[in-house]
Each structure stands twice: as structure tokens, then as C-alpha cells.
Amino acid sequence: MYRFLLSRQWVILTLVSLLLIPTMIRLGFWQMHRYEERTARNQLVSDALSADAVPVEKLTSVGHTVTRGERYHNVSATGVFDTGHEVVVRRRVNSDDTVGFHVLTPLVLTDGKVLLVNRGWIPADGPSQTVFPEIPAPPAGRVTVTGRLMPDETTAASGIKDLKGLPDRQVMLINSEQESRRLGARVLGGYIALTTPAPKGDSPELLGRPGSEDAALNFAYTIQWWLFAAGVPVGWLILVRREARERAAAAARETEPAEPATV
């Protein structure tokens, strides 16, 4: 009755089904791994953002690489803004996806080291891209700032090309090593995204808090792949039984005696 399972068509279908099951199970485990990774990252970011600010040099130093566990931690520093060596970071967008600049201002600390401070976003509404834009001045004199600690930007991590030959005082990436060479100073690793003091007149526009990753979506994909894996043998069995019924019905029709011809 089930000899048709040995046909070429059914052997291929059965082999494909047997390959699909473990593949879908593995894809489900991969999505579960992504769910756990994203959940852990969200918790890490949430813990960092809710922690009290600590002195910046407790988490970073000259030449230090900011780690994943240090990222987004609230830090504080006291110093004087060096607007004479301020630069803008090109091709950055605000919360409305409007292209503009980030304002990067060195903060000279009391011991002479430099902390890079991303003061926020300004629009690219100057007469041309080659002209240094007008930037609202930061607080003058000695000031205490707080912000979220961020790692140095690289092309590999961000996908942003570090273009050369840019107009004066414009950069593509925020990188403490590059800024150390430009300034001829001891620059702390990474930079901070300023949170306080708030700028007068809301410009530059402070950077928003990092959003959480959609871990629930990966969990839904996990269930989806495992349901697909469970559905393959069920579907295979339904097809087999339907094929068996159709073949049995066809065989029954062939064995029925022919009706005698009418005279």
C-alpha cells in the first residue's frame, strides 16, 4: 500500500523533510541565542543608565578602550571647555533623521588631561559644507559636566568611512587616538555624550537615550521556527495518507467489473 514511498519523487520529498527538521530546530536555537544576547544587552544598558555618575577617570584613562560593560555609564568631570579646538562630526542625524553635525568639544581637566565631549546635534544649515558652522558656545570657565561614556568610533564598528581631505575642523569619527594626535594632548579613551548642563536655547540638541533592542521579536521567531519544525512531519504524514487514499481509490476503480452493454 505504501510502496509508492520508494519512488524517486517520494524519496526526495522525504529526504528534504528530514533535512528541514534539524535546520529549523537549529534556526530556533539561534534565534533563542539572539534573544538572550539582546535581553542581556538591554539589562546592561538599563543598569548603566540608572547608575549614579562616577568620576570619569574611574572608568577610562589615556589610551583606554571603553568596554561593553563600561558603555553608557554616567560619568562626571570638571574642567574648562576648549572651544578653540572644537570640531564638528559630519553626517549625523537627530531624532527626526535630519542630517547635520555633532559638536565635539575638548574639556581640559584640572590635571591637564582632555575629555572629549559630544555636546549634541546642530543642523547643517550653513552657506556650504566647507564652512565651519556657527555653534552655540558652551558654558565659560570652570564647569562640571555629566554624560554617558561611549567607546571610540571606528569604521569597522560603525560602518562610517573615515574620509580624508575634509574641511578644517571637520571629522567623520569620534576617536580619542586621532584627537590626541590632533591636539597634541593626553586624551582619555572614548568620549561622553553630554547630559548636563543642558544647553541654553536647546542647541546643540542633546543626544537621546539609547533605545532598547527588540528581544521579544527574536523570541517570537524562536517559537515560529520550532513550530515549523514540528509541522514538517505532520505535513509529510498528511501528504502520505492522502496519496495512499488516492492510490487505493484508483485501484478500486480499476478492479470494478464493467457493466454489460445494453442490447
PDB file of C-alpha atoms in Angstrom, residues 23-211:
ATOM      1  CA  THR A  23      17.713  23.005  10.156  1.00  0.00           C
ATOM      2  CA  MET A  24      14.615  24.686  11.568  1.00  0.00           C
ATOM      3  CA  ILE A  25      15.434  23.475  15.078  1.00  0.00           C
ATOM      4  CA  ARG A  26      18.927  24.986  14.792  1.00  0.00           C
ATOM      5  CA  LEU A  27      17.462  28.253  13.493  1.00  0.00           C
ATOM      6  CA  GLY A  28      15.162  28.302  16.532  1.00  0.00           C
ATOM      7  CA  PHE A  29      18.141  27.855  18.875  1.00  0.00           C
ATOM      8  CA  TRP A  30      19.993  30.624  17.009  1.00  0.00           C
ATOM      9  CA  GLN A  31      17.061  32.994  17.496  1.00  0.00           C
ATOM     10  CA  MET A  32      16.913  31.998  21.162  1.00  0.00           C
ATOM     11  CA  HIS A  33      20.610  32.843  21.468  1.00  0.00           C
ATOM     12  CA  ARG A  34      19.934  36.239  19.873  1.00  0.00           C
ATOM     13  CA  TYR A  35      17.029  36.754  22.300  1.00  0.00           C
ATOM     14  CA  GLU A  36      19.278  36.041  25.288  1.00  0.00           C
ATOM     15  CA  GLU A  37      22.018  38.308  23.899  1.00  0.00           C
ATOM     16  CA  ARG A  38      19.625  41.205  23.334  1.00  0.00           C
ATOM     17  CA  THR A  39      17.950  40.745  26.706  1.00  0.00           C
ATOM     18  CA  ALA A  40      21.345  40.794  28.414  1.00  0.00           C
ATOM     19  CA  ARG A  41      22.377  43.898  26.456  1.00  0.00           C
ATOM     20  CA  ASN A  42      19.145  45.693  27.330  1.00  0.00           C
ATOM     21  CA  GLN A  43      19.706  44.903  31.002  1.00  0.00           C
ATOM     22  CA  LEU A  44      23.324  46.054  30.768  1.00  0.00           C
ATOM     23  CA  VAL A  45      22.285  49.366  29.199  1.00  0.00           C
ATOM     24  CA  SER A  46      19.443  49.846  31.682  1.00  0.00           C
ATOM     25  CA  ASP A  47      21.768  49.228  34.644  1.00  0.00           C
ATOM     26  CA  ALA A  48      24.387  51.619  33.230  1.00  0.00           C
ATOM     27  CA  LEU A  49      21.869  54.403  32.591  1.00  0.00           C
ATOM     28  CA  SER A  50      20.301  54.122  36.040  1.00  0.00           C
ATOM     29  CA  ALA A  51      23.614  54.067  37.926  1.00  0.00           C
ATOM     30  CA  ASP A  52      24.847  57.186  39.711  1.00  0.00           C
ATOM     31  CA  ALA A  53      27.508  59.214  37.920  1.00  0.00           C
ATOM     32  CA  VAL A  54      31.104  58.440  38.875  1.00  0.00           C
ATOM     33  CA  PRO A  55      34.273  60.458  38.130  1.00  0.00           C
ATOM     34  CA  VAL A  56      35.215  59.770  34.525  1.00  0.00           C
ATOM     35  CA  GLU A  57      38.731  58.626  35.374  1.00  0.00           C
ATOM     36  CA  LYS A  58      37.320  55.739  37.404  1.00  0.00           C
ATOM     37  CA  LEU A  59      36.209  54.151  34.125  1.00  0.00           C
ATOM     38  CA  THR A  60      38.625  55.413  31.500  1.00  0.00           C
ATOM     39  CA  SER A  61      42.162  56.716  31.139  1.00  0.00           C
ATOM     40  CA  VAL A  62      44.549  57.868  28.430  1.00  0.00           C
ATOM     41  CA  GLY A  63      44.658  55.179  25.725  1.00  0.00           C
ATOM     42  CA  HIS A  64      41.907  53.130  27.376  1.00  0.00           C
ATOM     43  CA  THR A  65      39.423  51.187  25.237  1.00  0.00           C
ATOM     44  CA  VAL A  66      35.919  51.583  26.643  1.00  0.00           C
ATOM     45  CA  THR A  67      34.421  48.131  27.124  1.00  0.00           C
ATOM     46  CA  ARG A  68      30.884  46.950  26.547  1.00  0.00           C
ATOM     47  CA  GLY A  69      30.317  46.888  30.308  1.00  0.00           C
ATOM     48  CA  GLU A  70      31.501  50.498  30.671  1.00  0.00           C
ATOM     49  CA  ARG A  71      29.488  51.866  27.790  1.00  0.00           C
ATOM     50  CA  TYR A  72      26.577  54.195  28.686  1.00  0.00           C
ATOM     51  CA  HIS A  73      27.714  54.568  32.309  1.00  0.00           C
ATOM     52  CA  ASN A  74      27.066  58.018  33.719  1.00  0.00           C
ATOM     53  CA  VAL A  75      30.312  59.858  34.446  1.00  0.00           C
ATOM     54  CA  SER A  76      31.212  63.324  35.591  1.00  0.00           C
ATOM     55  CA  ALA A  77      34.204  65.587  35.020  1.00  0.00           C
ATOM     56  CA  THR A  78      35.302  69.099  35.892  1.00  0.00           C
ATOM     57  CA  GLY A  79      37.304  71.320  33.590  1.00  0.00           C
ATOM     58  CA  VAL A  80      37.253  74.121  31.044  1.00  0.00           C
ATOM     59  CA  PHE A  81      35.866  73.787  27.505  1.00  0.00           C
ATOM     60  CA  ASP A  82      38.477  74.436  24.811  1.00  0.00           C
ATOM     61  CA  THR A  83      36.329  75.943  22.055  1.00  0.00           C
ATOM     62  CA  GLY A  84      39.408  76.902  20.056  1.00  0.00           C
ATOM     63  CA  HIS A  85      39.954  73.216  19.232  1.00  0.00           C
ATOM     64  CA  GLU A  86      36.281  72.335  18.824  1.00  0.00           C
ATOM     65  CA  VAL A  87      35.388  70.194  15.774  1.00  0.00           C
ATOM     66  CA  VAL A  88      32.164  69.006  14.172  1.00  0.00           C
ATOM     67  CA  VAL A  89      31.375  65.433  13.192  1.00  0.00           C
ATOM     68  CA  ARG A  90      29.835  65.194   9.751  1.00  0.00           C
ATOM     69  CA  ARG A  91      26.739  63.344   8.526  1.00  0.00           C
ATOM     70  CA  ARG A  92      24.992  62.868  11.844  1.00  0.00           C
ATOM     71  CA  VAL A  93      21.222  62.820  12.254  1.00  0.00           C
ATOM     72  CA  ASN A  94      18.909  63.932  15.032  1.00  0.00           C
ATOM     73  CA  SER A  95      15.754  62.247  16.306  1.00  0.00           C
ATOM     74  CA  ASP A  96      13.910  63.396  13.154  1.00  0.00           C
ATOM     75  CA  ASP A  97      16.595  61.894  10.869  1.00  0.00           C
ATOM     76  CA  THR A  98      17.671  65.360   9.734  1.00  0.00           C
ATOM     77  CA  VAL A  99      21.300  65.405   8.628  1.00  0.00           C
ATOM     78  CA  GLY A 100      23.629  67.758  10.454  1.00  0.00           C
ATOM     79  CA  PHE A 101      26.695  67.737  12.698  1.00  0.00           C
ATOM     80  CA  HIS A 102      27.639  66.574  16.164  1.00  0.00           C
ATOM     81  CA  VAL A 103      29.625  69.129  18.138  1.00  0.00           C
ATOM     82  CA  LEU A 104      32.775  67.686  19.716  1.00  0.00           C
ATOM     83  CA  THR A 105      34.410  69.974  22.264  1.00  0.00           C
ATOM     84  CA  PRO A 106      37.528  69.100  24.283  1.00  0.00           C
ATOM     85  CA  LEU A 107      37.167  69.569  28.034  1.00  0.00           C
ATOM     86  CA  VAL A 108      40.545  70.272  29.646  1.00  0.00           C
ATOM     87  CA  LEU A 109      40.512  68.689  33.102  1.00  0.00           C
ATOM     88  CA  THR A 110      42.223  70.085  36.172  1.00  0.00           C
ATOM     89  CA  ASP A 111      45.208  67.750  35.722  1.00  0.00           C
ATOM     90  CA  GLY A 112      45.694  68.765  32.067  1.00  0.00           C
ATOM     91  CA  LYS A 113      44.178  65.658  30.510  1.00  0.00           C
ATOM     92  CA  VAL A 114      41.451  66.093  27.905  1.00  0.00           C
ATOM     93  CA  LEU A 115      37.983  64.558  27.813  1.00  0.00           C
ATOM     94  CA  LEU A 116      36.102  64.616  24.509  1.00  0.00           C
ATOM     95  CA  VAL A 117      32.547  65.863  24.984  1.00  0.00           C
ATOM     96  CA  ASN A 118      29.870  65.355  22.349  1.00  0.00           C
ATOM     97  CA  ARG A 119      27.684  68.377  23.120  1.00  0.00           C
ATOM     98  CA  GLY A 120      24.919  67.310  20.725  1.00  0.00           C
ATOM     99  CA  TRP A 121      23.486  67.899  17.261  1.00  0.00           C
ATOM    100  CA  ILE A 122      23.240  71.059  15.158  1.00  0.00           C
ATOM    101  CA  PRO A 123      21.693  71.407  11.672  1.00  0.00           C
ATOM    102  CA  ALA A 124      23.848  71.682   8.572  1.00  0.00           C
ATOM    103  CA  ASP A 125      22.304  74.984   7.509  1.00  0.00           C
ATOM    104  CA  GLY A 126      25.477  76.962   6.775  1.00  0.00           C
ATOM    105  CA  PRO A 127      26.270  78.531   3.388  1.00  0.00           C
ATOM    106  CA  SER A 128      28.243  75.419   2.385  1.00  0.00           C
ATOM    107  CA  GLN A 129      29.585  72.146   3.724  1.00  0.00           C
ATOM    108  CA  THR A 130      33.129  73.505   3.704  1.00  0.00           C
ATOM    109  CA  VAL A 131      32.432  76.405   6.066  1.00  0.00           C
ATOM    110  CA  PHE A 132      32.712  75.721   9.783  1.00  0.00           C
ATOM    111  CA  PRO A 133      29.164  76.132  11.134  1.00  0.00           C
ATOM    112  CA  GLU A 134      28.106  78.567  13.811  1.00  0.00           C
ATOM    113  CA  ILE A 135      27.919  76.723  17.127  1.00  0.00           C
ATOM    114  CA  PRO A 136      26.344  77.933  20.369  1.00  0.00           C
ATOM    115  CA  ALA A 137      29.086  78.426  22.940  1.00  0.00           C
ATOM    116  CA  PRO A 138      29.374  76.085  25.931  1.00  0.00           C
ATOM    117  CA  PRO A 139      29.484  77.453  29.496  1.00  0.00           C
ATOM    118  CA  ALA A 140      32.567  79.573  30.066  1.00  0.00           C
ATOM    119  CA  GLY A 141      35.079  78.990  32.836  1.00  0.00           C
ATOM    120  CA  ARG A 142      35.300  76.011  35.110  1.00  0.00           C
ATOM    121  CA  VAL A 143      32.317  73.700  34.721  1.00  0.00           C
ATOM    122  CA  THR A 144      31.239  70.247  35.884  1.00  0.00           C
ATOM    123  CA  VAL A 145      29.626  68.078  33.233  1.00  0.00           C
ATOM    124  CA  THR A 146      27.966  64.670  33.254  1.00  0.00           C
ATOM    125  CA  GLY A 147      27.364  62.370  30.348  1.00  0.00           C
ATOM    126  CA  ARG A 148      27.172  58.809  29.076  1.00  0.00           C
ATOM    127  CA  LEU A 149      30.560  57.207  28.463  1.00  0.00           C
ATOM    128  CA  MET A 150      30.938  55.960  24.892  1.00  0.00           C
ATOM    129  CA  PRO A 151      33.669  53.965  23.119  1.00  0.00           C
ATOM    130  CA  ASP A 152      35.793  55.400  20.328  1.00  0.00           C
ATOM    131  CA  GLU A 153      34.139  55.196  16.929  1.00  0.00           C
ATOM    132  CA  THR A 154      35.802  53.113  14.228  1.00  0.00           C
ATOM    133  CA  THR A 155      34.895  52.342  10.645  1.00  0.00           C
ATOM    134  CA  ALA A 156      34.677  48.631  11.460  1.00  0.00           C
ATOM    135  CA  ALA A 157      32.160  49.165  14.264  1.00  0.00           C
ATOM    136  CA  SER A 158      30.109  51.997  12.768  1.00  0.00           C
ATOM    137  CA  GLY A 159      30.390  51.444   9.014  1.00  0.00           C
ATOM    138  CA  ILE A 160      31.267  55.146   8.613  1.00  0.00           C
ATOM    139  CA  LYS A 161      34.206  55.739   6.278  1.00  0.00           C
ATOM    140  CA  ASP A 162      36.934  57.901   7.751  1.00  0.00           C
ATOM    141  CA  LEU A 163      37.251  60.248   4.789  1.00  0.00           C
ATOM    142  CA  LYS A 164      40.422  62.259   4.322  1.00  0.00           C
ATOM    143  CA  GLY A 165      40.835  65.777   2.977  1.00  0.00           C
ATOM    144  CA  LEU A 166      37.869  67.178   4.911  1.00  0.00           C
ATOM    145  CA  PRO A 167      37.418  70.900   5.524  1.00  0.00           C
ATOM    146  CA  ASP A 168      39.241  72.323   8.525  1.00  0.00           C
ATOM    147  CA  ARG A 169      37.876  71.262  11.934  1.00  0.00           C
ATOM    148  CA  GLN A 170      35.560  68.612  10.480  1.00  0.00           C
ATOM    149  CA  VAL A 171      35.866  64.878  11.189  1.00  0.00           C
ATOM    150  CA  MET A 172      33.947  61.736  10.325  1.00  0.00           C
ATOM    151  CA  LEU A 173      34.547  59.717  13.504  1.00  0.00           C
ATOM    152  CA  ILE A 174      34.906  60.490  17.199  1.00  0.00           C
ATOM    153  CA  ASN A 175      38.174  58.801  18.057  1.00  0.00           C
ATOM    154  CA  SER A 176      40.300  59.714  21.065  1.00  0.00           C
ATOM    155  CA  GLU A 177      43.526  58.448  19.486  1.00  0.00           C
ATOM    156  CA  GLN A 178      43.070  60.662  16.432  1.00  0.00           C
ATOM    157  CA  GLU A 179      42.102  63.639  18.582  1.00  0.00           C
ATOM    158  CA  SER A 180      45.145  63.088  20.792  1.00  0.00           C
ATOM    159  CA  ARG A 181      47.391  63.429  17.760  1.00  0.00           C
ATOM    160  CA  ARG A 182      45.497  66.489  16.522  1.00  0.00           C
ATOM    161  CA  LEU A 183      45.545  68.231  19.896  1.00  0.00           C
ATOM    162  CA  GLY A 184      48.980  67.083  20.998  1.00  0.00           C
ATOM    163  CA  ALA A 185      47.439  66.265  24.375  1.00  0.00           C
ATOM    164  CA  ARG A 186      46.704  63.322  26.676  1.00  0.00           C
ATOM    165  CA  VAL A 187      43.139  62.386  25.759  1.00  0.00           C
ATOM    166  CA  LEU A 188      41.047  59.967  27.786  1.00  0.00           C
ATOM    167  CA  GLY A 189      39.839  56.926  25.857  1.00  0.00           C
ATOM    168  CA  GLY A 190      36.354  57.203  24.403  1.00  0.00           C
ATOM    169  CA  TYR A 191      34.139  60.250  24.833  1.00  0.00           C
ATOM    170  CA  ILE A 192      30.980  61.281  26.637  1.00  0.00           C
ATOM    171  CA  ALA A 193      27.550  62.160  25.267  1.00  0.00           C
ATOM    172  CA  LEU A 194      26.655  65.233  27.303  1.00  0.00           C
ATOM    173  CA  THR A 195      23.568  65.112  29.535  1.00  0.00           C
ATOM    174  CA  THR A 196      24.172  68.105  31.841  1.00  0.00           C
ATOM    175  CA  PRO A 197      24.392  71.042  31.898  1.00  0.00           C
ATOM    176  CA  ALA A 198      21.634  71.480  29.354  1.00  0.00           C
ATOM    177  CA  PRO A 199      22.478  73.939  26.576  1.00  0.00           C
ATOM    178  CA  LYS A 200      20.873  77.367  26.582  1.00  0.00           C
ATOM    179  CA  GLY A 201      18.187  77.610  23.930  1.00  0.00           C
ATOM    180  CA  ASP A 202      18.197  73.824  23.443  1.00  0.00           C
ATOM    181  CA  SER A 203      21.081  73.991  20.974  1.00  0.00           C
ATOM    182  CA  PRO A 204      23.094  71.936  20.403  1.00  0.00           C
ATOM    183  CA  GLU A 205      20.338  69.340  20.678  1.00  0.00           C
ATOM    184  CA  LEU A 206      21.360  66.757  23.286  1.00  0.00           C
ATOM    185  CA  LEU A 207      21.598  63.175  22.088  1.00  0.00           C
ATOM    186  CA  GLY A 208      18.718  60.910  23.065  1.00  0.00           C
ATOM    187  CA  ARG A 209      18.994  57.901  25.314  1.00  0.00           C
ATOM    188  CA  PRO A 210      19.852  54.653  23.535  1.00  0.00           C
ATOM    189  CA  GLY A 211      16.811  52.597  22.624  1.00  0.00           C
TER     190      GLY A 211
END
